[in-house]
Tab-separated table of C-alpha atoms in Angstrom:
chain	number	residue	atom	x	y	z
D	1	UNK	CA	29.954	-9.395	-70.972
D	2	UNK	CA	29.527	-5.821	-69.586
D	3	UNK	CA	28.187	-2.992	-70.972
D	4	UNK	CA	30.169	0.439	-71.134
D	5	UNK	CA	29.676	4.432	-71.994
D	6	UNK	CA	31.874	6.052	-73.411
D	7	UNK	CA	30.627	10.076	-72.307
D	8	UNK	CA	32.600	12.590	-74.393
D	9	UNK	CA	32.767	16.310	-75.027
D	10	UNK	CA	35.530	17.223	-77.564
D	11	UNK	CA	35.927	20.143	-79.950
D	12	UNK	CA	38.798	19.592	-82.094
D	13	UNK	CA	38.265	15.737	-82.121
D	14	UNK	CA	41.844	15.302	-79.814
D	15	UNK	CA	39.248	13.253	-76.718
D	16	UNK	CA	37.138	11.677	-80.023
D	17	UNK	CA	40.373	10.106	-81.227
D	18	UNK	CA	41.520	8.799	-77.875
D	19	UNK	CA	38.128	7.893	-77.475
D	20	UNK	CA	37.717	5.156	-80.473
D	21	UNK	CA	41.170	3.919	-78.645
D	22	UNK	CA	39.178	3.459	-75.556
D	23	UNK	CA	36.620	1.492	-77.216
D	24	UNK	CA	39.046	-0.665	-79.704
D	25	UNK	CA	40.878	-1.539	-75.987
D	26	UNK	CA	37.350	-2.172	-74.319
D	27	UNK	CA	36.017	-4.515	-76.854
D	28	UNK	CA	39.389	-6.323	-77.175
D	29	UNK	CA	38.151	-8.008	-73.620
D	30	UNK	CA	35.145	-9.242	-74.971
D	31	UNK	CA	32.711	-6.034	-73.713
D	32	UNK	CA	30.508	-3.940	-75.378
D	33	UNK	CA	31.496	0.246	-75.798
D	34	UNK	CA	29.394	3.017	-76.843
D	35	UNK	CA	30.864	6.425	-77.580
D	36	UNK	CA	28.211	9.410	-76.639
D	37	UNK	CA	28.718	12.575	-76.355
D	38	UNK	CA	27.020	15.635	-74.525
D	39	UNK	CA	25.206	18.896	-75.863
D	40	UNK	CA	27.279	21.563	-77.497
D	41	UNK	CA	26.372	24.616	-75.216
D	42	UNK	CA	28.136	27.526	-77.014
D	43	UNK	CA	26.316	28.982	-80.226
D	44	UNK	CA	27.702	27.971	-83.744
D	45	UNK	CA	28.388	31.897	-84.434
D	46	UNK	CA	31.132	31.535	-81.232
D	47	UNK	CA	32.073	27.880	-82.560
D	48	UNK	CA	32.623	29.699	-85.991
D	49	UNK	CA	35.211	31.801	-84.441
D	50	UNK	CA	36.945	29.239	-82.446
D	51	UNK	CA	37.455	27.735	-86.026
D	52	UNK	CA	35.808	24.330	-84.464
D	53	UNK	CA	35.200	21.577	-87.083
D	54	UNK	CA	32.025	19.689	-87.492
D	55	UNK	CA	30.817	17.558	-84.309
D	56	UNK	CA	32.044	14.037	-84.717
D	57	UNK	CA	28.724	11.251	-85.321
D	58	UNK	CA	28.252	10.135	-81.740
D	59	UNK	CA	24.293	9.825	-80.073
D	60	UNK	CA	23.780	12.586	-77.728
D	61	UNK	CA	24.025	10.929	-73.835
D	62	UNK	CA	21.234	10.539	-71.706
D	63	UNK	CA	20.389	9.910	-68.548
D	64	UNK	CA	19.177	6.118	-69.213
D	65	UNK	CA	22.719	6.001	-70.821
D	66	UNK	CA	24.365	5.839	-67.771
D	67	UNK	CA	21.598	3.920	-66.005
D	68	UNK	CA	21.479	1.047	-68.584
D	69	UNK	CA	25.618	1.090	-68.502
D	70	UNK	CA	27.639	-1.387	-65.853
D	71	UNK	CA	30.618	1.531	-66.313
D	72	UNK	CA	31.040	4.477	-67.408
D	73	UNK	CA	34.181	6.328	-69.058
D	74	UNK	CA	34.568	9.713	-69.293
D	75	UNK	CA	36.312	11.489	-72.093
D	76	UNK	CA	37.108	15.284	-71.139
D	77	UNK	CA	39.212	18.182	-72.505
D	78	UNK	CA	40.984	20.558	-69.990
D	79	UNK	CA	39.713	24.037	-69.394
D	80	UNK	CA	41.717	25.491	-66.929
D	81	UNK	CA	42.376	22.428	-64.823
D	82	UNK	CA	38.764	21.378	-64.651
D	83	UNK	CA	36.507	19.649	-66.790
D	84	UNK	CA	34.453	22.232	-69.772
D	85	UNK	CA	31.032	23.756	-68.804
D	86	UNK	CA	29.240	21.204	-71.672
D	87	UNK	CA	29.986	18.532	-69.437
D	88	UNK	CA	29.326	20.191	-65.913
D	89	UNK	CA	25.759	21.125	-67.620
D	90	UNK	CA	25.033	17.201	-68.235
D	91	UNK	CA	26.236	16.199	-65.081
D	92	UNK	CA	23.948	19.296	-63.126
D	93	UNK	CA	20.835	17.197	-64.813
D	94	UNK	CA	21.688	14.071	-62.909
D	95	UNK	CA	19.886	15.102	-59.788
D	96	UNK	CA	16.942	12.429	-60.291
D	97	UNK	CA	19.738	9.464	-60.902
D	98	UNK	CA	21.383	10.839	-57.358
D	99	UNK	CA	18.468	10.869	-55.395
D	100	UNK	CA	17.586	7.206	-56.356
D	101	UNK	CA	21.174	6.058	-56.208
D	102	UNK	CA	21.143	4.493	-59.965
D	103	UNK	CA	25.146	4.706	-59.976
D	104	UNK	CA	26.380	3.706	-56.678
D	105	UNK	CA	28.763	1.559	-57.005
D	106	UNK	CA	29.297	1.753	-60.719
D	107	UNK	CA	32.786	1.876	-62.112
D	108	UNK	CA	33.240	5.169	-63.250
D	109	UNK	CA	37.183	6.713	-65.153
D	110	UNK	CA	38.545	9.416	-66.939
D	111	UNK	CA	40.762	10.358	-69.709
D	112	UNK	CA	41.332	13.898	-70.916
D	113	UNK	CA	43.073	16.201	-73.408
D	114	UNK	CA	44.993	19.534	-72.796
D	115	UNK	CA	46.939	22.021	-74.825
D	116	UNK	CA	50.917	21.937	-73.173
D	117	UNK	CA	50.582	19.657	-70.294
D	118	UNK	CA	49.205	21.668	-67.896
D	119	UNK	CA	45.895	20.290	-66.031
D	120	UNK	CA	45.453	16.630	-67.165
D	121	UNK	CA	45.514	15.516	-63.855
D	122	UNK	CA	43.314	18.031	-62.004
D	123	UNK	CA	40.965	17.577	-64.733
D	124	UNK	CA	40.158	13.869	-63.546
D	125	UNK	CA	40.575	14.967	-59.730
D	126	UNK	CA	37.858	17.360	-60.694
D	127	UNK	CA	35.447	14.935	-61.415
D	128	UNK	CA	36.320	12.758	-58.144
D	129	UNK	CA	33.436	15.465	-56.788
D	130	UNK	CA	30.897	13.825	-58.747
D	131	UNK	CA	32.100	10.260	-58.671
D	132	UNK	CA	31.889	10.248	-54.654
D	133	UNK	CA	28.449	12.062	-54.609
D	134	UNK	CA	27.051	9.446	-56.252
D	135	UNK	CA	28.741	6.626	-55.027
D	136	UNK	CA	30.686	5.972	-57.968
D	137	UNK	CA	34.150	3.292	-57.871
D	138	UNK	CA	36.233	5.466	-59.739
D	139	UNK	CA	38.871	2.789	-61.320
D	140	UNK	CA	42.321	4.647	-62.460
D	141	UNK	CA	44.497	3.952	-65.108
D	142	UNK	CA	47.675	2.951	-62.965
D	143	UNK	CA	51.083	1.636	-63.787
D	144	UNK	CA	50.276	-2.175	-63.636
D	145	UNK	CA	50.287	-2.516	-67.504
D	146	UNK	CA	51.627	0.730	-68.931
D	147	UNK	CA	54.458	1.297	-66.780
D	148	UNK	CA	57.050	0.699	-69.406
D	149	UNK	CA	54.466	3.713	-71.182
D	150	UNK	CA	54.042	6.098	-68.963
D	151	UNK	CA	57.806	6.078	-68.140
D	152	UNK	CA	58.825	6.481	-71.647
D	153	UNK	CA	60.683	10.328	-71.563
D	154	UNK	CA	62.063	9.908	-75.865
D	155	UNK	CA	58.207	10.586	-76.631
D	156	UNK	CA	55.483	12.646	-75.596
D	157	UNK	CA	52.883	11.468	-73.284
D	158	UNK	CA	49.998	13.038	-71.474
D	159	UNK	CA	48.655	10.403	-69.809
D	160	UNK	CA	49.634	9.347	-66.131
D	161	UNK	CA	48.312	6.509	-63.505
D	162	UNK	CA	45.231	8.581	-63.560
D	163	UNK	CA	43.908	7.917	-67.145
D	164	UNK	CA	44.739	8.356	-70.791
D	165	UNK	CA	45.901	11.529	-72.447
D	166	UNK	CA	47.443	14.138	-75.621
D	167	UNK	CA	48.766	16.972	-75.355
D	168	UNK	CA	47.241	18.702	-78.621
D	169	UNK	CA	49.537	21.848	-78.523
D	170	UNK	CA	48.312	25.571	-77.775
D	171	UNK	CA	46.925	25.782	-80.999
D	172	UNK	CA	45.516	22.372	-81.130
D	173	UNK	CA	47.353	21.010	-84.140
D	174	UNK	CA	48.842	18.114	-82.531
D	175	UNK	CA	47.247	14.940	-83.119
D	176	UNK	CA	47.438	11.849	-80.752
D	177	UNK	CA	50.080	9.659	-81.213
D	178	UNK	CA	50.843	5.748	-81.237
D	179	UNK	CA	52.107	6.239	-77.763
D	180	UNK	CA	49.182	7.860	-76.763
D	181	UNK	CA	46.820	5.448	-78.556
D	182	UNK	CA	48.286	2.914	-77.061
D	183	UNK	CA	47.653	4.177	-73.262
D	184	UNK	CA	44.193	5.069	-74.428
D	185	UNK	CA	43.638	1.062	-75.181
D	186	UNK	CA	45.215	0.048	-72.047
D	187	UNK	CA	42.989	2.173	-70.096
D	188	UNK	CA	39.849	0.886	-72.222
D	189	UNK	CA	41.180	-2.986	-71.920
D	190	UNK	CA	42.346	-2.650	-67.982
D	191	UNK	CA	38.710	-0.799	-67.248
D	192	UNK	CA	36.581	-3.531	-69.566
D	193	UNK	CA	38.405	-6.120	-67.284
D	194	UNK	CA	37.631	-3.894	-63.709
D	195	UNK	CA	34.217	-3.465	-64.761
D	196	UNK	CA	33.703	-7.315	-65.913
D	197	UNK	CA	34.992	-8.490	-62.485
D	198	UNK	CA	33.263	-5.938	-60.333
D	199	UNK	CA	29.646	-6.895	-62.034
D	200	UNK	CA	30.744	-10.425	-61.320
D	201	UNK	CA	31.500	-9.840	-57.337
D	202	UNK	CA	27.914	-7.316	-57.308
D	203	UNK	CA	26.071	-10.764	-58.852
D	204	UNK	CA	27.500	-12.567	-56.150
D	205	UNK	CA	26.833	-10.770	-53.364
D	206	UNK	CA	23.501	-10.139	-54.282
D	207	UNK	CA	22.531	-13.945	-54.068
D	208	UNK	CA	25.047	-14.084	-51.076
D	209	UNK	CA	22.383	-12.029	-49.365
D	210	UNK	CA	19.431	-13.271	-50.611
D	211	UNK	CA	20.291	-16.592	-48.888
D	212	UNK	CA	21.143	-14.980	-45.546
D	213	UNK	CA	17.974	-13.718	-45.758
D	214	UNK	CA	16.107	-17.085	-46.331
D	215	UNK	CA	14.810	-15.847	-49.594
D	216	UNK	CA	14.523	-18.176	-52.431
D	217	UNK	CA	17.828	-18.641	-54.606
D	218	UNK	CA	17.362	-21.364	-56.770
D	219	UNK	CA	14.115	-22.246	-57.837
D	220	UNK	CA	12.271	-21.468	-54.799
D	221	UNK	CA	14.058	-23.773	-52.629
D	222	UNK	CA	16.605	-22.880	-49.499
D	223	UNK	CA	18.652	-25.535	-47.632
D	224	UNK	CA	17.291	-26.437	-44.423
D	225	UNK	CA	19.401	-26.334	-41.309
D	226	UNK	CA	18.805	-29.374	-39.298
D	227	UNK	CA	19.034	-31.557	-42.525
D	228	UNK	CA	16.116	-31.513	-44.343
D	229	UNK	CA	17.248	-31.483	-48.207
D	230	UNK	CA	15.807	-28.946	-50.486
D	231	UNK	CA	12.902	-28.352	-48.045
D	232	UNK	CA	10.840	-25.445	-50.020
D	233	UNK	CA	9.456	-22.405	-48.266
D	234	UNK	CA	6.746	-22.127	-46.186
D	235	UNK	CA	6.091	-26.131	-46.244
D	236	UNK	CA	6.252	-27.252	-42.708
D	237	UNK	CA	8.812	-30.201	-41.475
D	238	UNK	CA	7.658	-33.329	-40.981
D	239	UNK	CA	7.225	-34.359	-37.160
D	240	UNK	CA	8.387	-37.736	-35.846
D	241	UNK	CA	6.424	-40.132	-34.465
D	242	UNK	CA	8.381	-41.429	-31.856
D	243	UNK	CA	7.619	-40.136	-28.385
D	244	UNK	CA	10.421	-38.070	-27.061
D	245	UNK	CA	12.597	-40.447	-23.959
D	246	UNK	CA	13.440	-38.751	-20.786
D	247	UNK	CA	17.151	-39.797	-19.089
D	248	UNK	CA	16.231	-40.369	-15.532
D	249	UNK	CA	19.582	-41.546	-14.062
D	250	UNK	CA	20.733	-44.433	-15.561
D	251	UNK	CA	18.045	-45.803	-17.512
D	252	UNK	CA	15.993	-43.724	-20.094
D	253	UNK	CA	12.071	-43.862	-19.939
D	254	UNK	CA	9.241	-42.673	-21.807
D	255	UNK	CA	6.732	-40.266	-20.187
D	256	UNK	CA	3.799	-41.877	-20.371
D	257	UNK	CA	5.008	-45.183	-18.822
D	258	UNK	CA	7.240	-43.022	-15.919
D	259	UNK	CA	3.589	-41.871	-14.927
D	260	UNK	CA	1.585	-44.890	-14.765
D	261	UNK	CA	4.837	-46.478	-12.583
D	262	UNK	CA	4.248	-43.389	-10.298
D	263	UNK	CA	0.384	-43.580	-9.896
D	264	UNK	CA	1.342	-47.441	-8.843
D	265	UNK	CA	3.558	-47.019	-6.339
D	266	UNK	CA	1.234	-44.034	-4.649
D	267	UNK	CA	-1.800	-46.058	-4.612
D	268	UNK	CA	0.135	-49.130	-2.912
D	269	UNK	CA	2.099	-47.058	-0.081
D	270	UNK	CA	-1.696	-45.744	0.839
D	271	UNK	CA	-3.333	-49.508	1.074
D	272	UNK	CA	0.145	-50.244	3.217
D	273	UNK	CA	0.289	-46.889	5.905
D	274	UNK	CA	-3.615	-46.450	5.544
């Protein structure tokens, strides 16, 4: 069972809604979800004027969110094609989790929000940046299981191979719908099970190496190979104690008795030519 974040910014609620969609389709495989979301970064007088509601009740992410996570989703709205300021300010204060490589090779997606339909996609492309500077397996939605979706034209859909999304009108009084929901679980189900097997194949690998390496695997022990059975470290083999034979043409004769015939045979040619 594999641990996920869920790392959102969202003003009108459109990404928190697709969000709990994400989660309900994560957990449906059996993992565990946890919706964050970052710092608000504009002041509540500007807020005020923007006629933004109440944040929704999500912990604010940290750093040893991601860390402690085996993937991590991210849950953007669009402004102007990219990905909002409040996120690009939590992702500028990953510089310590960079240098030490905490996130290569964790599973990283995206799924987004925009007004008309403009910018979904180069909001996730946006974030490839970060995903590759860290070392990041960024795991799109793609058409396996929401083909039928995504190629549904009698209903609006934002979303696309690259991950979940709504289109919440200029105004921002469009809701998410079913359809949308239902590409938001997909994406959280198809990304539990991506995660899941990629933690699997990183657990195996690991002890892969650490028995190419002669280390200790199970319980100290490491197969030996010339035959000796669960021979533990550092113990030396035990030594025969049969003398080694030496072929000498046809017949096959020990050392020490090849010697004494030698010394024989030398001591009776000198009595004989002496």
């Amino acid at each position: 069972m594999a641990n996920i974040a869920i790392i959102i910014y969202s003003m009108y609620h459109h990404v928190a809604t697709l969000a709990e969609a994400v989660k309900e389709g994560i957990e449906s495989t059996g993992n565990n979800a946890t919706i964050y979301q970052v710092k608000e970064t504009l002041p509540e007088e500007v807020l005020q004027k923007m006629y933004a509601p109440a944040k929704p009740d999500y912990p604010i992410a940290t750093i040893e969110d991601l860390t402690e996570a085996d993937g991590i989703l991210f849950g953007v709205p669009t402004r102007f094609g990219a990905f909002p300021s409040q996120l690009k300010e939590f992702i500028d204060s990953m510089g310590g989790v960079w240098s030490s490589g905490a996130l290569y090779h964790k599973p990283s997606g995206v799924f987004t929000s925009t007004g008309t339909g403009g910018g979904q996609e180069t909001t996730i492309v946006s974030l490839l940046s970060t995903f590759a500077h860290h070392g990041m397996l960024y795991v799109p939605l793609g058409y396996k299981e929401t083909m039928e979706d995504l190629r549904n034209v009698e209903d609006v859909n934002g979303g696309s191979a690259w991950g979940a999304a709504t289109l919440a009108n200029s105004d921002g009084s469009r809701q998410p719908s079913e359809l949308e929901l239902k590409v938001a679980r997909a994406q959280g189900s198809e990304f539990g099970r991506a995660v899941h097997k990629l933690t699997r194949t990183k657990d195996v690998g690991r002890a892969s190496s650490s028995t190419a390496d002669g280390n200790p695997v199970d319980g100290g022990q490491v197969v030996d190979p010339i035959g000796a059975k669960n021979q533990t470290l550092n113990q030396p083999l035990k030594q025969t104690s049969k003398p080694v034979a030496v072929s000498v043409g046809n017949s096959t004769k020990e050392p020490e008795k090849r010697g004494k015939k030698k010394n024989f045979l030398k001591r009776f040619l000198a009595k004989i030519f002496d």
